[in-house]
Coordinates of C-alpha atoms in Angstrom, one line a residue:
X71 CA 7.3 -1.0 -25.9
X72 CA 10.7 -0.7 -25.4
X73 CA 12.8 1.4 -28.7
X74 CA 15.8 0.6 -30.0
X75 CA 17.0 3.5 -28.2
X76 CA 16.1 2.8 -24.9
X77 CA 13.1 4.8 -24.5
X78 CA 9.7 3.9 -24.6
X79 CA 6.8 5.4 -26.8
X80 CA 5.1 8.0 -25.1
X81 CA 7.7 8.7 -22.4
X82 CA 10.1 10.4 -23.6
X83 CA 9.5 13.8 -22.6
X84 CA 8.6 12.6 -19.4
X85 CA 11.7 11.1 -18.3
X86 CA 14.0 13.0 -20.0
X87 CA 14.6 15.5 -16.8
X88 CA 14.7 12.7 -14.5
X89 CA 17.8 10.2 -13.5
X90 CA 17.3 7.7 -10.9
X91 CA 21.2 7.9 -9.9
X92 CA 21.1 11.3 -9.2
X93 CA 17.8 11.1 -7.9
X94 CA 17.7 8.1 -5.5
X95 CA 21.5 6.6 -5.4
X96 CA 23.8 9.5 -5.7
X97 CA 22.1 11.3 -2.2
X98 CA 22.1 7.7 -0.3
X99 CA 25.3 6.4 -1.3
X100 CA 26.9 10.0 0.2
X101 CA 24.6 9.2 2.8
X102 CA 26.6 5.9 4.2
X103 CA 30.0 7.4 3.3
X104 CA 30.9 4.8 0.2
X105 CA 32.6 5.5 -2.6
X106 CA 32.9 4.0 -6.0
X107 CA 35.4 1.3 -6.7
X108 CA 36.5 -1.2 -9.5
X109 CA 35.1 -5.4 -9.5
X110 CA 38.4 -6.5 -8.8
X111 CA 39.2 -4.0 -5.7
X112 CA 36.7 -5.8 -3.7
X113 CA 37.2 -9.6 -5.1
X114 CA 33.5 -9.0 -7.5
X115 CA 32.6 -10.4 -10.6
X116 CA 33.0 -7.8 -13.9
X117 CA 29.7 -6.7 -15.2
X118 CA 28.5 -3.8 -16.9
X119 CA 27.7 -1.0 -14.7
X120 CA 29.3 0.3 -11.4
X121 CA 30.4 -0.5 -8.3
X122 CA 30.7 0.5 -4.5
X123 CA 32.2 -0.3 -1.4
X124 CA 31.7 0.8 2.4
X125 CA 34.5 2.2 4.0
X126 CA 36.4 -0.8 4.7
X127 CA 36.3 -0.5 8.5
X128 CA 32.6 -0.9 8.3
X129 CA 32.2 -3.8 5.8
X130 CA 33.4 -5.8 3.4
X131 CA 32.3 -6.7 -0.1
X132 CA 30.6 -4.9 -2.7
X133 CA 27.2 -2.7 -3.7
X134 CA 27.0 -3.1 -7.4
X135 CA 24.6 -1.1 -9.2
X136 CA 23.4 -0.6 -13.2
X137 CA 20.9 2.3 -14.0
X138 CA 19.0 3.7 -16.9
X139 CA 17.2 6.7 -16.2
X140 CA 13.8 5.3 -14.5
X141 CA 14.9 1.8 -13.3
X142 CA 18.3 0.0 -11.3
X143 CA 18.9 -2.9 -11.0
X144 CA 21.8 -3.6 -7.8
X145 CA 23.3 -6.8 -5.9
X146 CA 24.9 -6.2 -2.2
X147 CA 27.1 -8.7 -0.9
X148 CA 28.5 -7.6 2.2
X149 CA 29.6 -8.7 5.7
X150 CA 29.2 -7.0 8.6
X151 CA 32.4 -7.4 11.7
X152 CA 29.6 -5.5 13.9
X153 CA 26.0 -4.9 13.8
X154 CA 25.4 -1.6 11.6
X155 CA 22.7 0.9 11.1
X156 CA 22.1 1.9 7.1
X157 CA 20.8 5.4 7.7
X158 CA 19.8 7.3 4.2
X159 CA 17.4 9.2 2.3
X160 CA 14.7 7.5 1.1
X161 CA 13.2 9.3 -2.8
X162 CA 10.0 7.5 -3.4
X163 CA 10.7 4.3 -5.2
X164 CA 9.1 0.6 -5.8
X165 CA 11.4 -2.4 -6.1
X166 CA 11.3 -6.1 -5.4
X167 CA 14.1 -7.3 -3.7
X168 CA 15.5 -11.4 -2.9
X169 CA 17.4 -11.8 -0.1
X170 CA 19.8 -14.7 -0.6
X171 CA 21.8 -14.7 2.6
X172 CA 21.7 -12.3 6.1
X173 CA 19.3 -10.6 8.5
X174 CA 18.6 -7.2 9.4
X175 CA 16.0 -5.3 11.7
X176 CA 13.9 -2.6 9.5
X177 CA 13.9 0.3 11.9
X178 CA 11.0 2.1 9.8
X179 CA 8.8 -0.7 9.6
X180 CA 9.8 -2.6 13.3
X181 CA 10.3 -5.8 11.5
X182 CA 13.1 -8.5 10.5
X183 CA 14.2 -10.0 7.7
X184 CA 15.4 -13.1 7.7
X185 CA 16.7 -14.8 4.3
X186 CA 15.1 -16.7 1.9
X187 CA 12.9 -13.3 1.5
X188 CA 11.6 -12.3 -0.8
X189 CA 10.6 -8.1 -0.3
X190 CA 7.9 -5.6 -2.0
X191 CA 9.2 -2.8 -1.1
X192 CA 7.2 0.6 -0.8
X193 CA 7.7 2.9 2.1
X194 CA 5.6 6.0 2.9
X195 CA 8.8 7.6 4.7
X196 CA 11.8 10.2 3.5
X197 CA 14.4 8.6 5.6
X198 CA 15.3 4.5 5.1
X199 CA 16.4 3.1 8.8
X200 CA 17.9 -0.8 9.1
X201 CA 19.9 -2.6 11.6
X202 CA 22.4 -5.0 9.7
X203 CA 23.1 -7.6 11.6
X204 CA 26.9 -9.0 11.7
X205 CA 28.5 -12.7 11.4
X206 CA 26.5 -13.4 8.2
X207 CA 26.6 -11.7 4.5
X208 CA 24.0 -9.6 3.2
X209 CA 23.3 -10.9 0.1
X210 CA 20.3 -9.5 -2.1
X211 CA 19.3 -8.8 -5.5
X212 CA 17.2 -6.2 -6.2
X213 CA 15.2 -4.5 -9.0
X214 CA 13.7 -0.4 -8.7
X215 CA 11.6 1.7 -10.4
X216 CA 11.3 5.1 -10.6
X217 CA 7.6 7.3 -10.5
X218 CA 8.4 8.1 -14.5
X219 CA 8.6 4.1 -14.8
X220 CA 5.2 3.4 -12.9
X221 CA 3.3 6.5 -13.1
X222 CA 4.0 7.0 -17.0
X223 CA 4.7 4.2 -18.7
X224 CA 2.7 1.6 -16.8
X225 CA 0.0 4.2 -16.8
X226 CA 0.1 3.6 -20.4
X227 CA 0.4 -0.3 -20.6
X228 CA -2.2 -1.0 -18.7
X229 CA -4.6 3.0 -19.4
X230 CA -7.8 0.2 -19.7
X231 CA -7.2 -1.3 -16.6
X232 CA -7.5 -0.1 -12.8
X233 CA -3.8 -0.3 -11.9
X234 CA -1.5 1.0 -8.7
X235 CA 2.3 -0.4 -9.3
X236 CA 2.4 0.5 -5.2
X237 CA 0.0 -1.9 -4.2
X238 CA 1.1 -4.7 -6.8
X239 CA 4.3 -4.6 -5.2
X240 CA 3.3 -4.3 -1.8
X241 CA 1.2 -7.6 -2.1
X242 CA 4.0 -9.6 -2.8
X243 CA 5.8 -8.6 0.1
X244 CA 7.4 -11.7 2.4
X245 CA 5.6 -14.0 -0.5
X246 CA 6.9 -17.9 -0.2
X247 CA 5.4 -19.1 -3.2
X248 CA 6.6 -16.8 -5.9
X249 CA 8.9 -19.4 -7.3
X250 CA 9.1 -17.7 -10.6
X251 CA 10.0 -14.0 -9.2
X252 CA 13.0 -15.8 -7.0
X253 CA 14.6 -17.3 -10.2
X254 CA 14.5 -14.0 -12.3
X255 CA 16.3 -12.4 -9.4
X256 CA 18.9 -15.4 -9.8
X257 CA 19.2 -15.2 -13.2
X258 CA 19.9 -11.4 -12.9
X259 CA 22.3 -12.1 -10.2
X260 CA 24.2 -14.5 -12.3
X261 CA 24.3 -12.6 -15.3
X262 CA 27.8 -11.0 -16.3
X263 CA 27.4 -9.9 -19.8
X264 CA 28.5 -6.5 -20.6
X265 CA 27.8 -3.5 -23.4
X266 CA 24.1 -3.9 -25.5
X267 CA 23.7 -6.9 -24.7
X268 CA 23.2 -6.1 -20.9
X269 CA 21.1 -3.2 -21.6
X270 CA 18.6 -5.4 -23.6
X271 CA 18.9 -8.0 -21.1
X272 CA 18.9 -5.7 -17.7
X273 CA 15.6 -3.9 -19.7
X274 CA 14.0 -7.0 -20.9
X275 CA 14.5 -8.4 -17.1
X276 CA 12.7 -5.6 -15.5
X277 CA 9.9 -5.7 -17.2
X278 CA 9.5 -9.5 -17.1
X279 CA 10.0 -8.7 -13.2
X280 CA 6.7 -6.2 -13.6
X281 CA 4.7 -8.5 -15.6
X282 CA 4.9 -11.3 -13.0
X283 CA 4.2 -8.6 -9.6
X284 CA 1.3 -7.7 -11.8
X285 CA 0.1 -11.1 -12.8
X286 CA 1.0 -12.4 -9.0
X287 CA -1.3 -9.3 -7.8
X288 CA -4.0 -10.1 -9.7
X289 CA -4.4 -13.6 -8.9
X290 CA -3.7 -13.2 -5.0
X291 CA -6.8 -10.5 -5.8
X292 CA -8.7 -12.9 -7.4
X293 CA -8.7 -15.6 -4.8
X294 CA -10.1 -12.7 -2.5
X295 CA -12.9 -11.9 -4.6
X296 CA -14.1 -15.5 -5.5
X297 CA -15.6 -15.6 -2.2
X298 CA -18.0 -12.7 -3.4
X299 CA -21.3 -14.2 -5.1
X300 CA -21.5 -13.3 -8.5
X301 CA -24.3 -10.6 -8.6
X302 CA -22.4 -8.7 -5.5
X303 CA -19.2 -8.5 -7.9
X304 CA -21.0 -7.1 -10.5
X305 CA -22.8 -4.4 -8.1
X306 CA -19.4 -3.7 -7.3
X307 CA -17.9 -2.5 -11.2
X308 CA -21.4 -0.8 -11.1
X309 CA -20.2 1.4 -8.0
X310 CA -16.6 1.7 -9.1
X311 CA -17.9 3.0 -12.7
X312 CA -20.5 5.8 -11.0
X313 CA -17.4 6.8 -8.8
X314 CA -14.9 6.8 -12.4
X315 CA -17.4 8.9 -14.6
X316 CA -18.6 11.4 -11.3
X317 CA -15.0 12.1 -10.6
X318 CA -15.2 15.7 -9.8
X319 CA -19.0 15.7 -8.5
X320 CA -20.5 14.6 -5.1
X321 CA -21.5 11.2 -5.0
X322 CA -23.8 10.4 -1.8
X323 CA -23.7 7.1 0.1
X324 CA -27.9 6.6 -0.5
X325 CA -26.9 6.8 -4.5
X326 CA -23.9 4.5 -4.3
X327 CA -26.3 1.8 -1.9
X328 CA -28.8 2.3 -5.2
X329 CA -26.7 1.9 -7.7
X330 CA -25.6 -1.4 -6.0
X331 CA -29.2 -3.0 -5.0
X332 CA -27.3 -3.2 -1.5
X333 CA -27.6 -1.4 2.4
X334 CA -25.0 1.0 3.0
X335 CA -23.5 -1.6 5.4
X336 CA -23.0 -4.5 3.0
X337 CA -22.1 -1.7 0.3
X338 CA -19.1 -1.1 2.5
X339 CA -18.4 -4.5 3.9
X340 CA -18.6 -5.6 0.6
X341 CA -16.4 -2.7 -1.4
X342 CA -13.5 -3.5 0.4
X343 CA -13.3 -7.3 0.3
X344 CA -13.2 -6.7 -3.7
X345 CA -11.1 -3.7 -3.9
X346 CA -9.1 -3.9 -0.8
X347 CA -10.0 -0.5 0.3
X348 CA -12.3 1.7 1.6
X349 CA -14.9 3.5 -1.2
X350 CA -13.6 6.9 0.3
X351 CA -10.1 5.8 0.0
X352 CA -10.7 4.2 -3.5
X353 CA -12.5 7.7 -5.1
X354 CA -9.3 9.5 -3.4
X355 CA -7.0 7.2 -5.5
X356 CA -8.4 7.6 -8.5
X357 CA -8.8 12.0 -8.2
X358 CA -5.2 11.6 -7.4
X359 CA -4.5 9.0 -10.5
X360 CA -6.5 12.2 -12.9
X361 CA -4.5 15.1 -11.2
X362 CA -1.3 13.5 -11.9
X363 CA -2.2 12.9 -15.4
X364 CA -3.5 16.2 -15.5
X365 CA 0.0 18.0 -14.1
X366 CA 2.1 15.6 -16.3
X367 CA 0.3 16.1 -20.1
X368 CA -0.7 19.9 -19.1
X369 CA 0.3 23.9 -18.1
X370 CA -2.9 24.1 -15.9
X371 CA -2.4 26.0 -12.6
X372 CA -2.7 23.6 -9.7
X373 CA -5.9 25.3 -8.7
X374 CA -7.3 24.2 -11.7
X375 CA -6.2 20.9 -11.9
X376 CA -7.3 20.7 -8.4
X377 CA -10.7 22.1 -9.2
X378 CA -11.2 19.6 -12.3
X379 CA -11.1 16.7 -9.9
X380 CA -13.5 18.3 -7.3
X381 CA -10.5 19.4 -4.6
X382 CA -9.6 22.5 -3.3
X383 CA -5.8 22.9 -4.1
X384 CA -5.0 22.5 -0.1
X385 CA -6.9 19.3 0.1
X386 CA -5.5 17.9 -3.0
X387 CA -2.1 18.8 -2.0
X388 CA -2.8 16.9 1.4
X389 CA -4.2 14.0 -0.5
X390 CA -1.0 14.1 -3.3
X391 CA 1.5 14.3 -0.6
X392 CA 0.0 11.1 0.8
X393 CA -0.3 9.1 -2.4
X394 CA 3.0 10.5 -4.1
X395 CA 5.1 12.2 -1.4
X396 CA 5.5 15.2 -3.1
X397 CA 3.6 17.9 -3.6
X398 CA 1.5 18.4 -6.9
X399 CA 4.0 21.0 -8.1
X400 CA 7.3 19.5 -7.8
X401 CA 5.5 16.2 -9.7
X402 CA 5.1 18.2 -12.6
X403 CA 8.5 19.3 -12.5
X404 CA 9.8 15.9 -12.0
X405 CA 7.4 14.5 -15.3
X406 CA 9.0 17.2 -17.5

C-alpha cells in the first residue's frame, strides 16, 4: 500500500539508497548527448516533471520524463531528419511501453517495431541498441520499474503467490488484445496535472499498469494450462511444493516422477506446459528468489546465503548474474 508519503510499508529501507534517475536515466541520457530543457523550448505540453531534448541537429521534439525513486514514467515524441542509432546503457529494468506512431529496428533483439505496439520490455543485456527510423515521429508512452519496485514490494503483494514481474511483462510483449493496458498508456499520456495531484495520479497509474500485466499474465497462463487434464495439474503443485520445501536439498528425478504418479518423460513434458519452464530451470528461480530475500532482510556472508539454498557461492553467483544481472553482492548493496 501506498503512504501518504510516498513510500510503501515494508520498503522503506530498501529503497531508500536507490534512485531510478541516477541509476537508469542520468547514465543513458549522457549516453545520447541530450540535455534538459523547458515544455515550451521544444513546443511540449507543461506537466509536472522534466524534460529533454536531442541535440537539435539529430531530432526534434521532446523526451519527457517523471520519477520517484523505484518507478518513471516518460513520453518521447520525436522525429527523426535521418535514420539514428539510440546507443546507451541498459541498468536492469521492466516497463511496458505503447507505441503510438514510428518504427525502429531493435539491434539487441534483431527485430522491428512497427506502431500500434504495444512492448514488454525485459532485456538480459548491459547495453540498449535501436535503429530509429526517420520520416515518421517516435511517439510512445512508457511506464518502468525499478528491481526495489518488483523484487521488494511486489515480493510482498503477492509473498503467497509464485510470482516473476520479468516474465509477467515479458508475456505481454507485441500483445494486440490488451485493450485496457493501451488506454491507461493514453490516459497517462494525456494527463497534464501538476504538484500532488500528479504524484497520486502518476503512483496510482503504475500500479493499476502492474495489476493488469499481472492479471493479463495469468489468464494468457491459464488458457495454456486448461489443456492439462485435471489430475496432471494437480500432480504438478505436488512437484512444485516438494521442489519449494527441499529447497537447499537434492531432489532426484525418480522422487519427483513419484511424487507425480507420472514417467520421467511426461513429468517433463508435462512441467513445462504448466509452468512454462523447465523443472531445472524452475528450482533455479526459486533458490535465486530465497537468496535474494536472504541478501536483502540479512548480514549473512554470501557463502552462507549461498550455502542455505544448496549453491556453492560460484554457482550461485553464475545463476544470480543470470536471473538479476548483478552479482549477489552488489544486490545487497543496491536493497539497502
Amino acid at each position: 500500500m501506498i503512504r501518504a508519503d510516498g513510500n510503501r510499508d515494508g520498503t522503506t529501507a530498501a529503497c531508500a539508497d536507490y534512485d531510478i534517475m541516477r541509476e537508469v536515466f542520468l547514465p543513458c541520457l549522457a549516453d545520447m548527448q541530450m540535455e534538459e530543457t523547458c515544455a515550451a523550448d521544444v513546443g511540449a505540453p507543461e506537466r509536472e516533471g522534466r524534460m529533454f531534448r536531442m541535440p537539435r541537429d539529430v531530432a526534434s521534439g521532446y523526451f519527457w520524463l517523471y520519477a520517484e525513486r523505484d518507478f518513471a514514467i516518460s513520453a518521447t515524441d520525436m522525429l527523426f531528419p535521418r535514420d539514428f542509432r539510440e546507443q546507451c546503457r541498459h541498468p536492469r529494468f521492466v516497463s511496458v511501453r505503447y507505441y503510438l506512431s514510428g518504427s525502429c529496428v531493435e539491434s539487441v533483439t534483431n527485430r522491428t517495431v512497427e506502431a500500434p505496439y504495444l512492448e514488454g520490455h525485459v532485456l538480459d543485456t548491459p547495453h540498449w541498441d535501436c535503429l530509429c527510423r526517420a520520416g515518421t515521429p517516435i511517439r510512445n508512452v512508457e511506464i518502468m520499474l525499478a528491481p526495489p519496485f518488483y523484487e521488494q514490494y511486489l515480493r510482498e503483494v503477492y509473498r503467497d503467490e509464485a510470482f516473476s514481474a520479468e516474465e509477467a511483462f515479458a508475456s505481454i510483449d507485441g500483445l494486440s488484445d490488451f485493450p485496457e493496458m493501451v488506454v491507461l498508456l493514453k490516459q497517462v499520456e494525456a494527463y497534464r496535472g501538476r504538484g500532488a495531484s500528479a504524484r497520486l495520479f502518476y503512483r496510482s497509474k503504475v500500479e493499476e499498469a502492474v495489476a493488469l500485466v499481472v492479471d493479463k499474465s495469468r489468464a494468457m497462463a491459464g488458457e495454456r494450462t486448461s489443456e492439462l487434464a485435471s489430475e496432471d495439474m494437480h500432480a504438478i503443485e505436488r512437484v512444485r511444493r516438494r521442489l519449494e520445501q527441499q529447497l537447499a536439498a537434492p531432489v532426484d528425478a525418480d522422487e519427483l516422477a513419484r511424487i507425480a504418479c507420472m514417467g520421467q518423460t511426461k513429468l517433463r513434458r508435462t512441467f513445462k506446459q504448466a509452468c512454462g519452464c523447465t523443472i531445472v530451470e524452475y528450482r533455479q528461480r526459486l533458490r535465486c528468489a530465497k537468496a535474494a530475500e536472504l541478501l536483502a532482510a540479512g548480514d549473512a556472508p554470501v557463502a552462507q546465503v549461498a550455502a542455505a539454498v544448496g549453491y556453492r557461492p560460484e554457482r550461485l553467483a553464475e545463476l544470480f548474474a543470470r536471473t538479476h544481472h548483478t552479482t549477489p553482492s552488489a544486490y545487497r548493496a543496491a536493497m539497502r
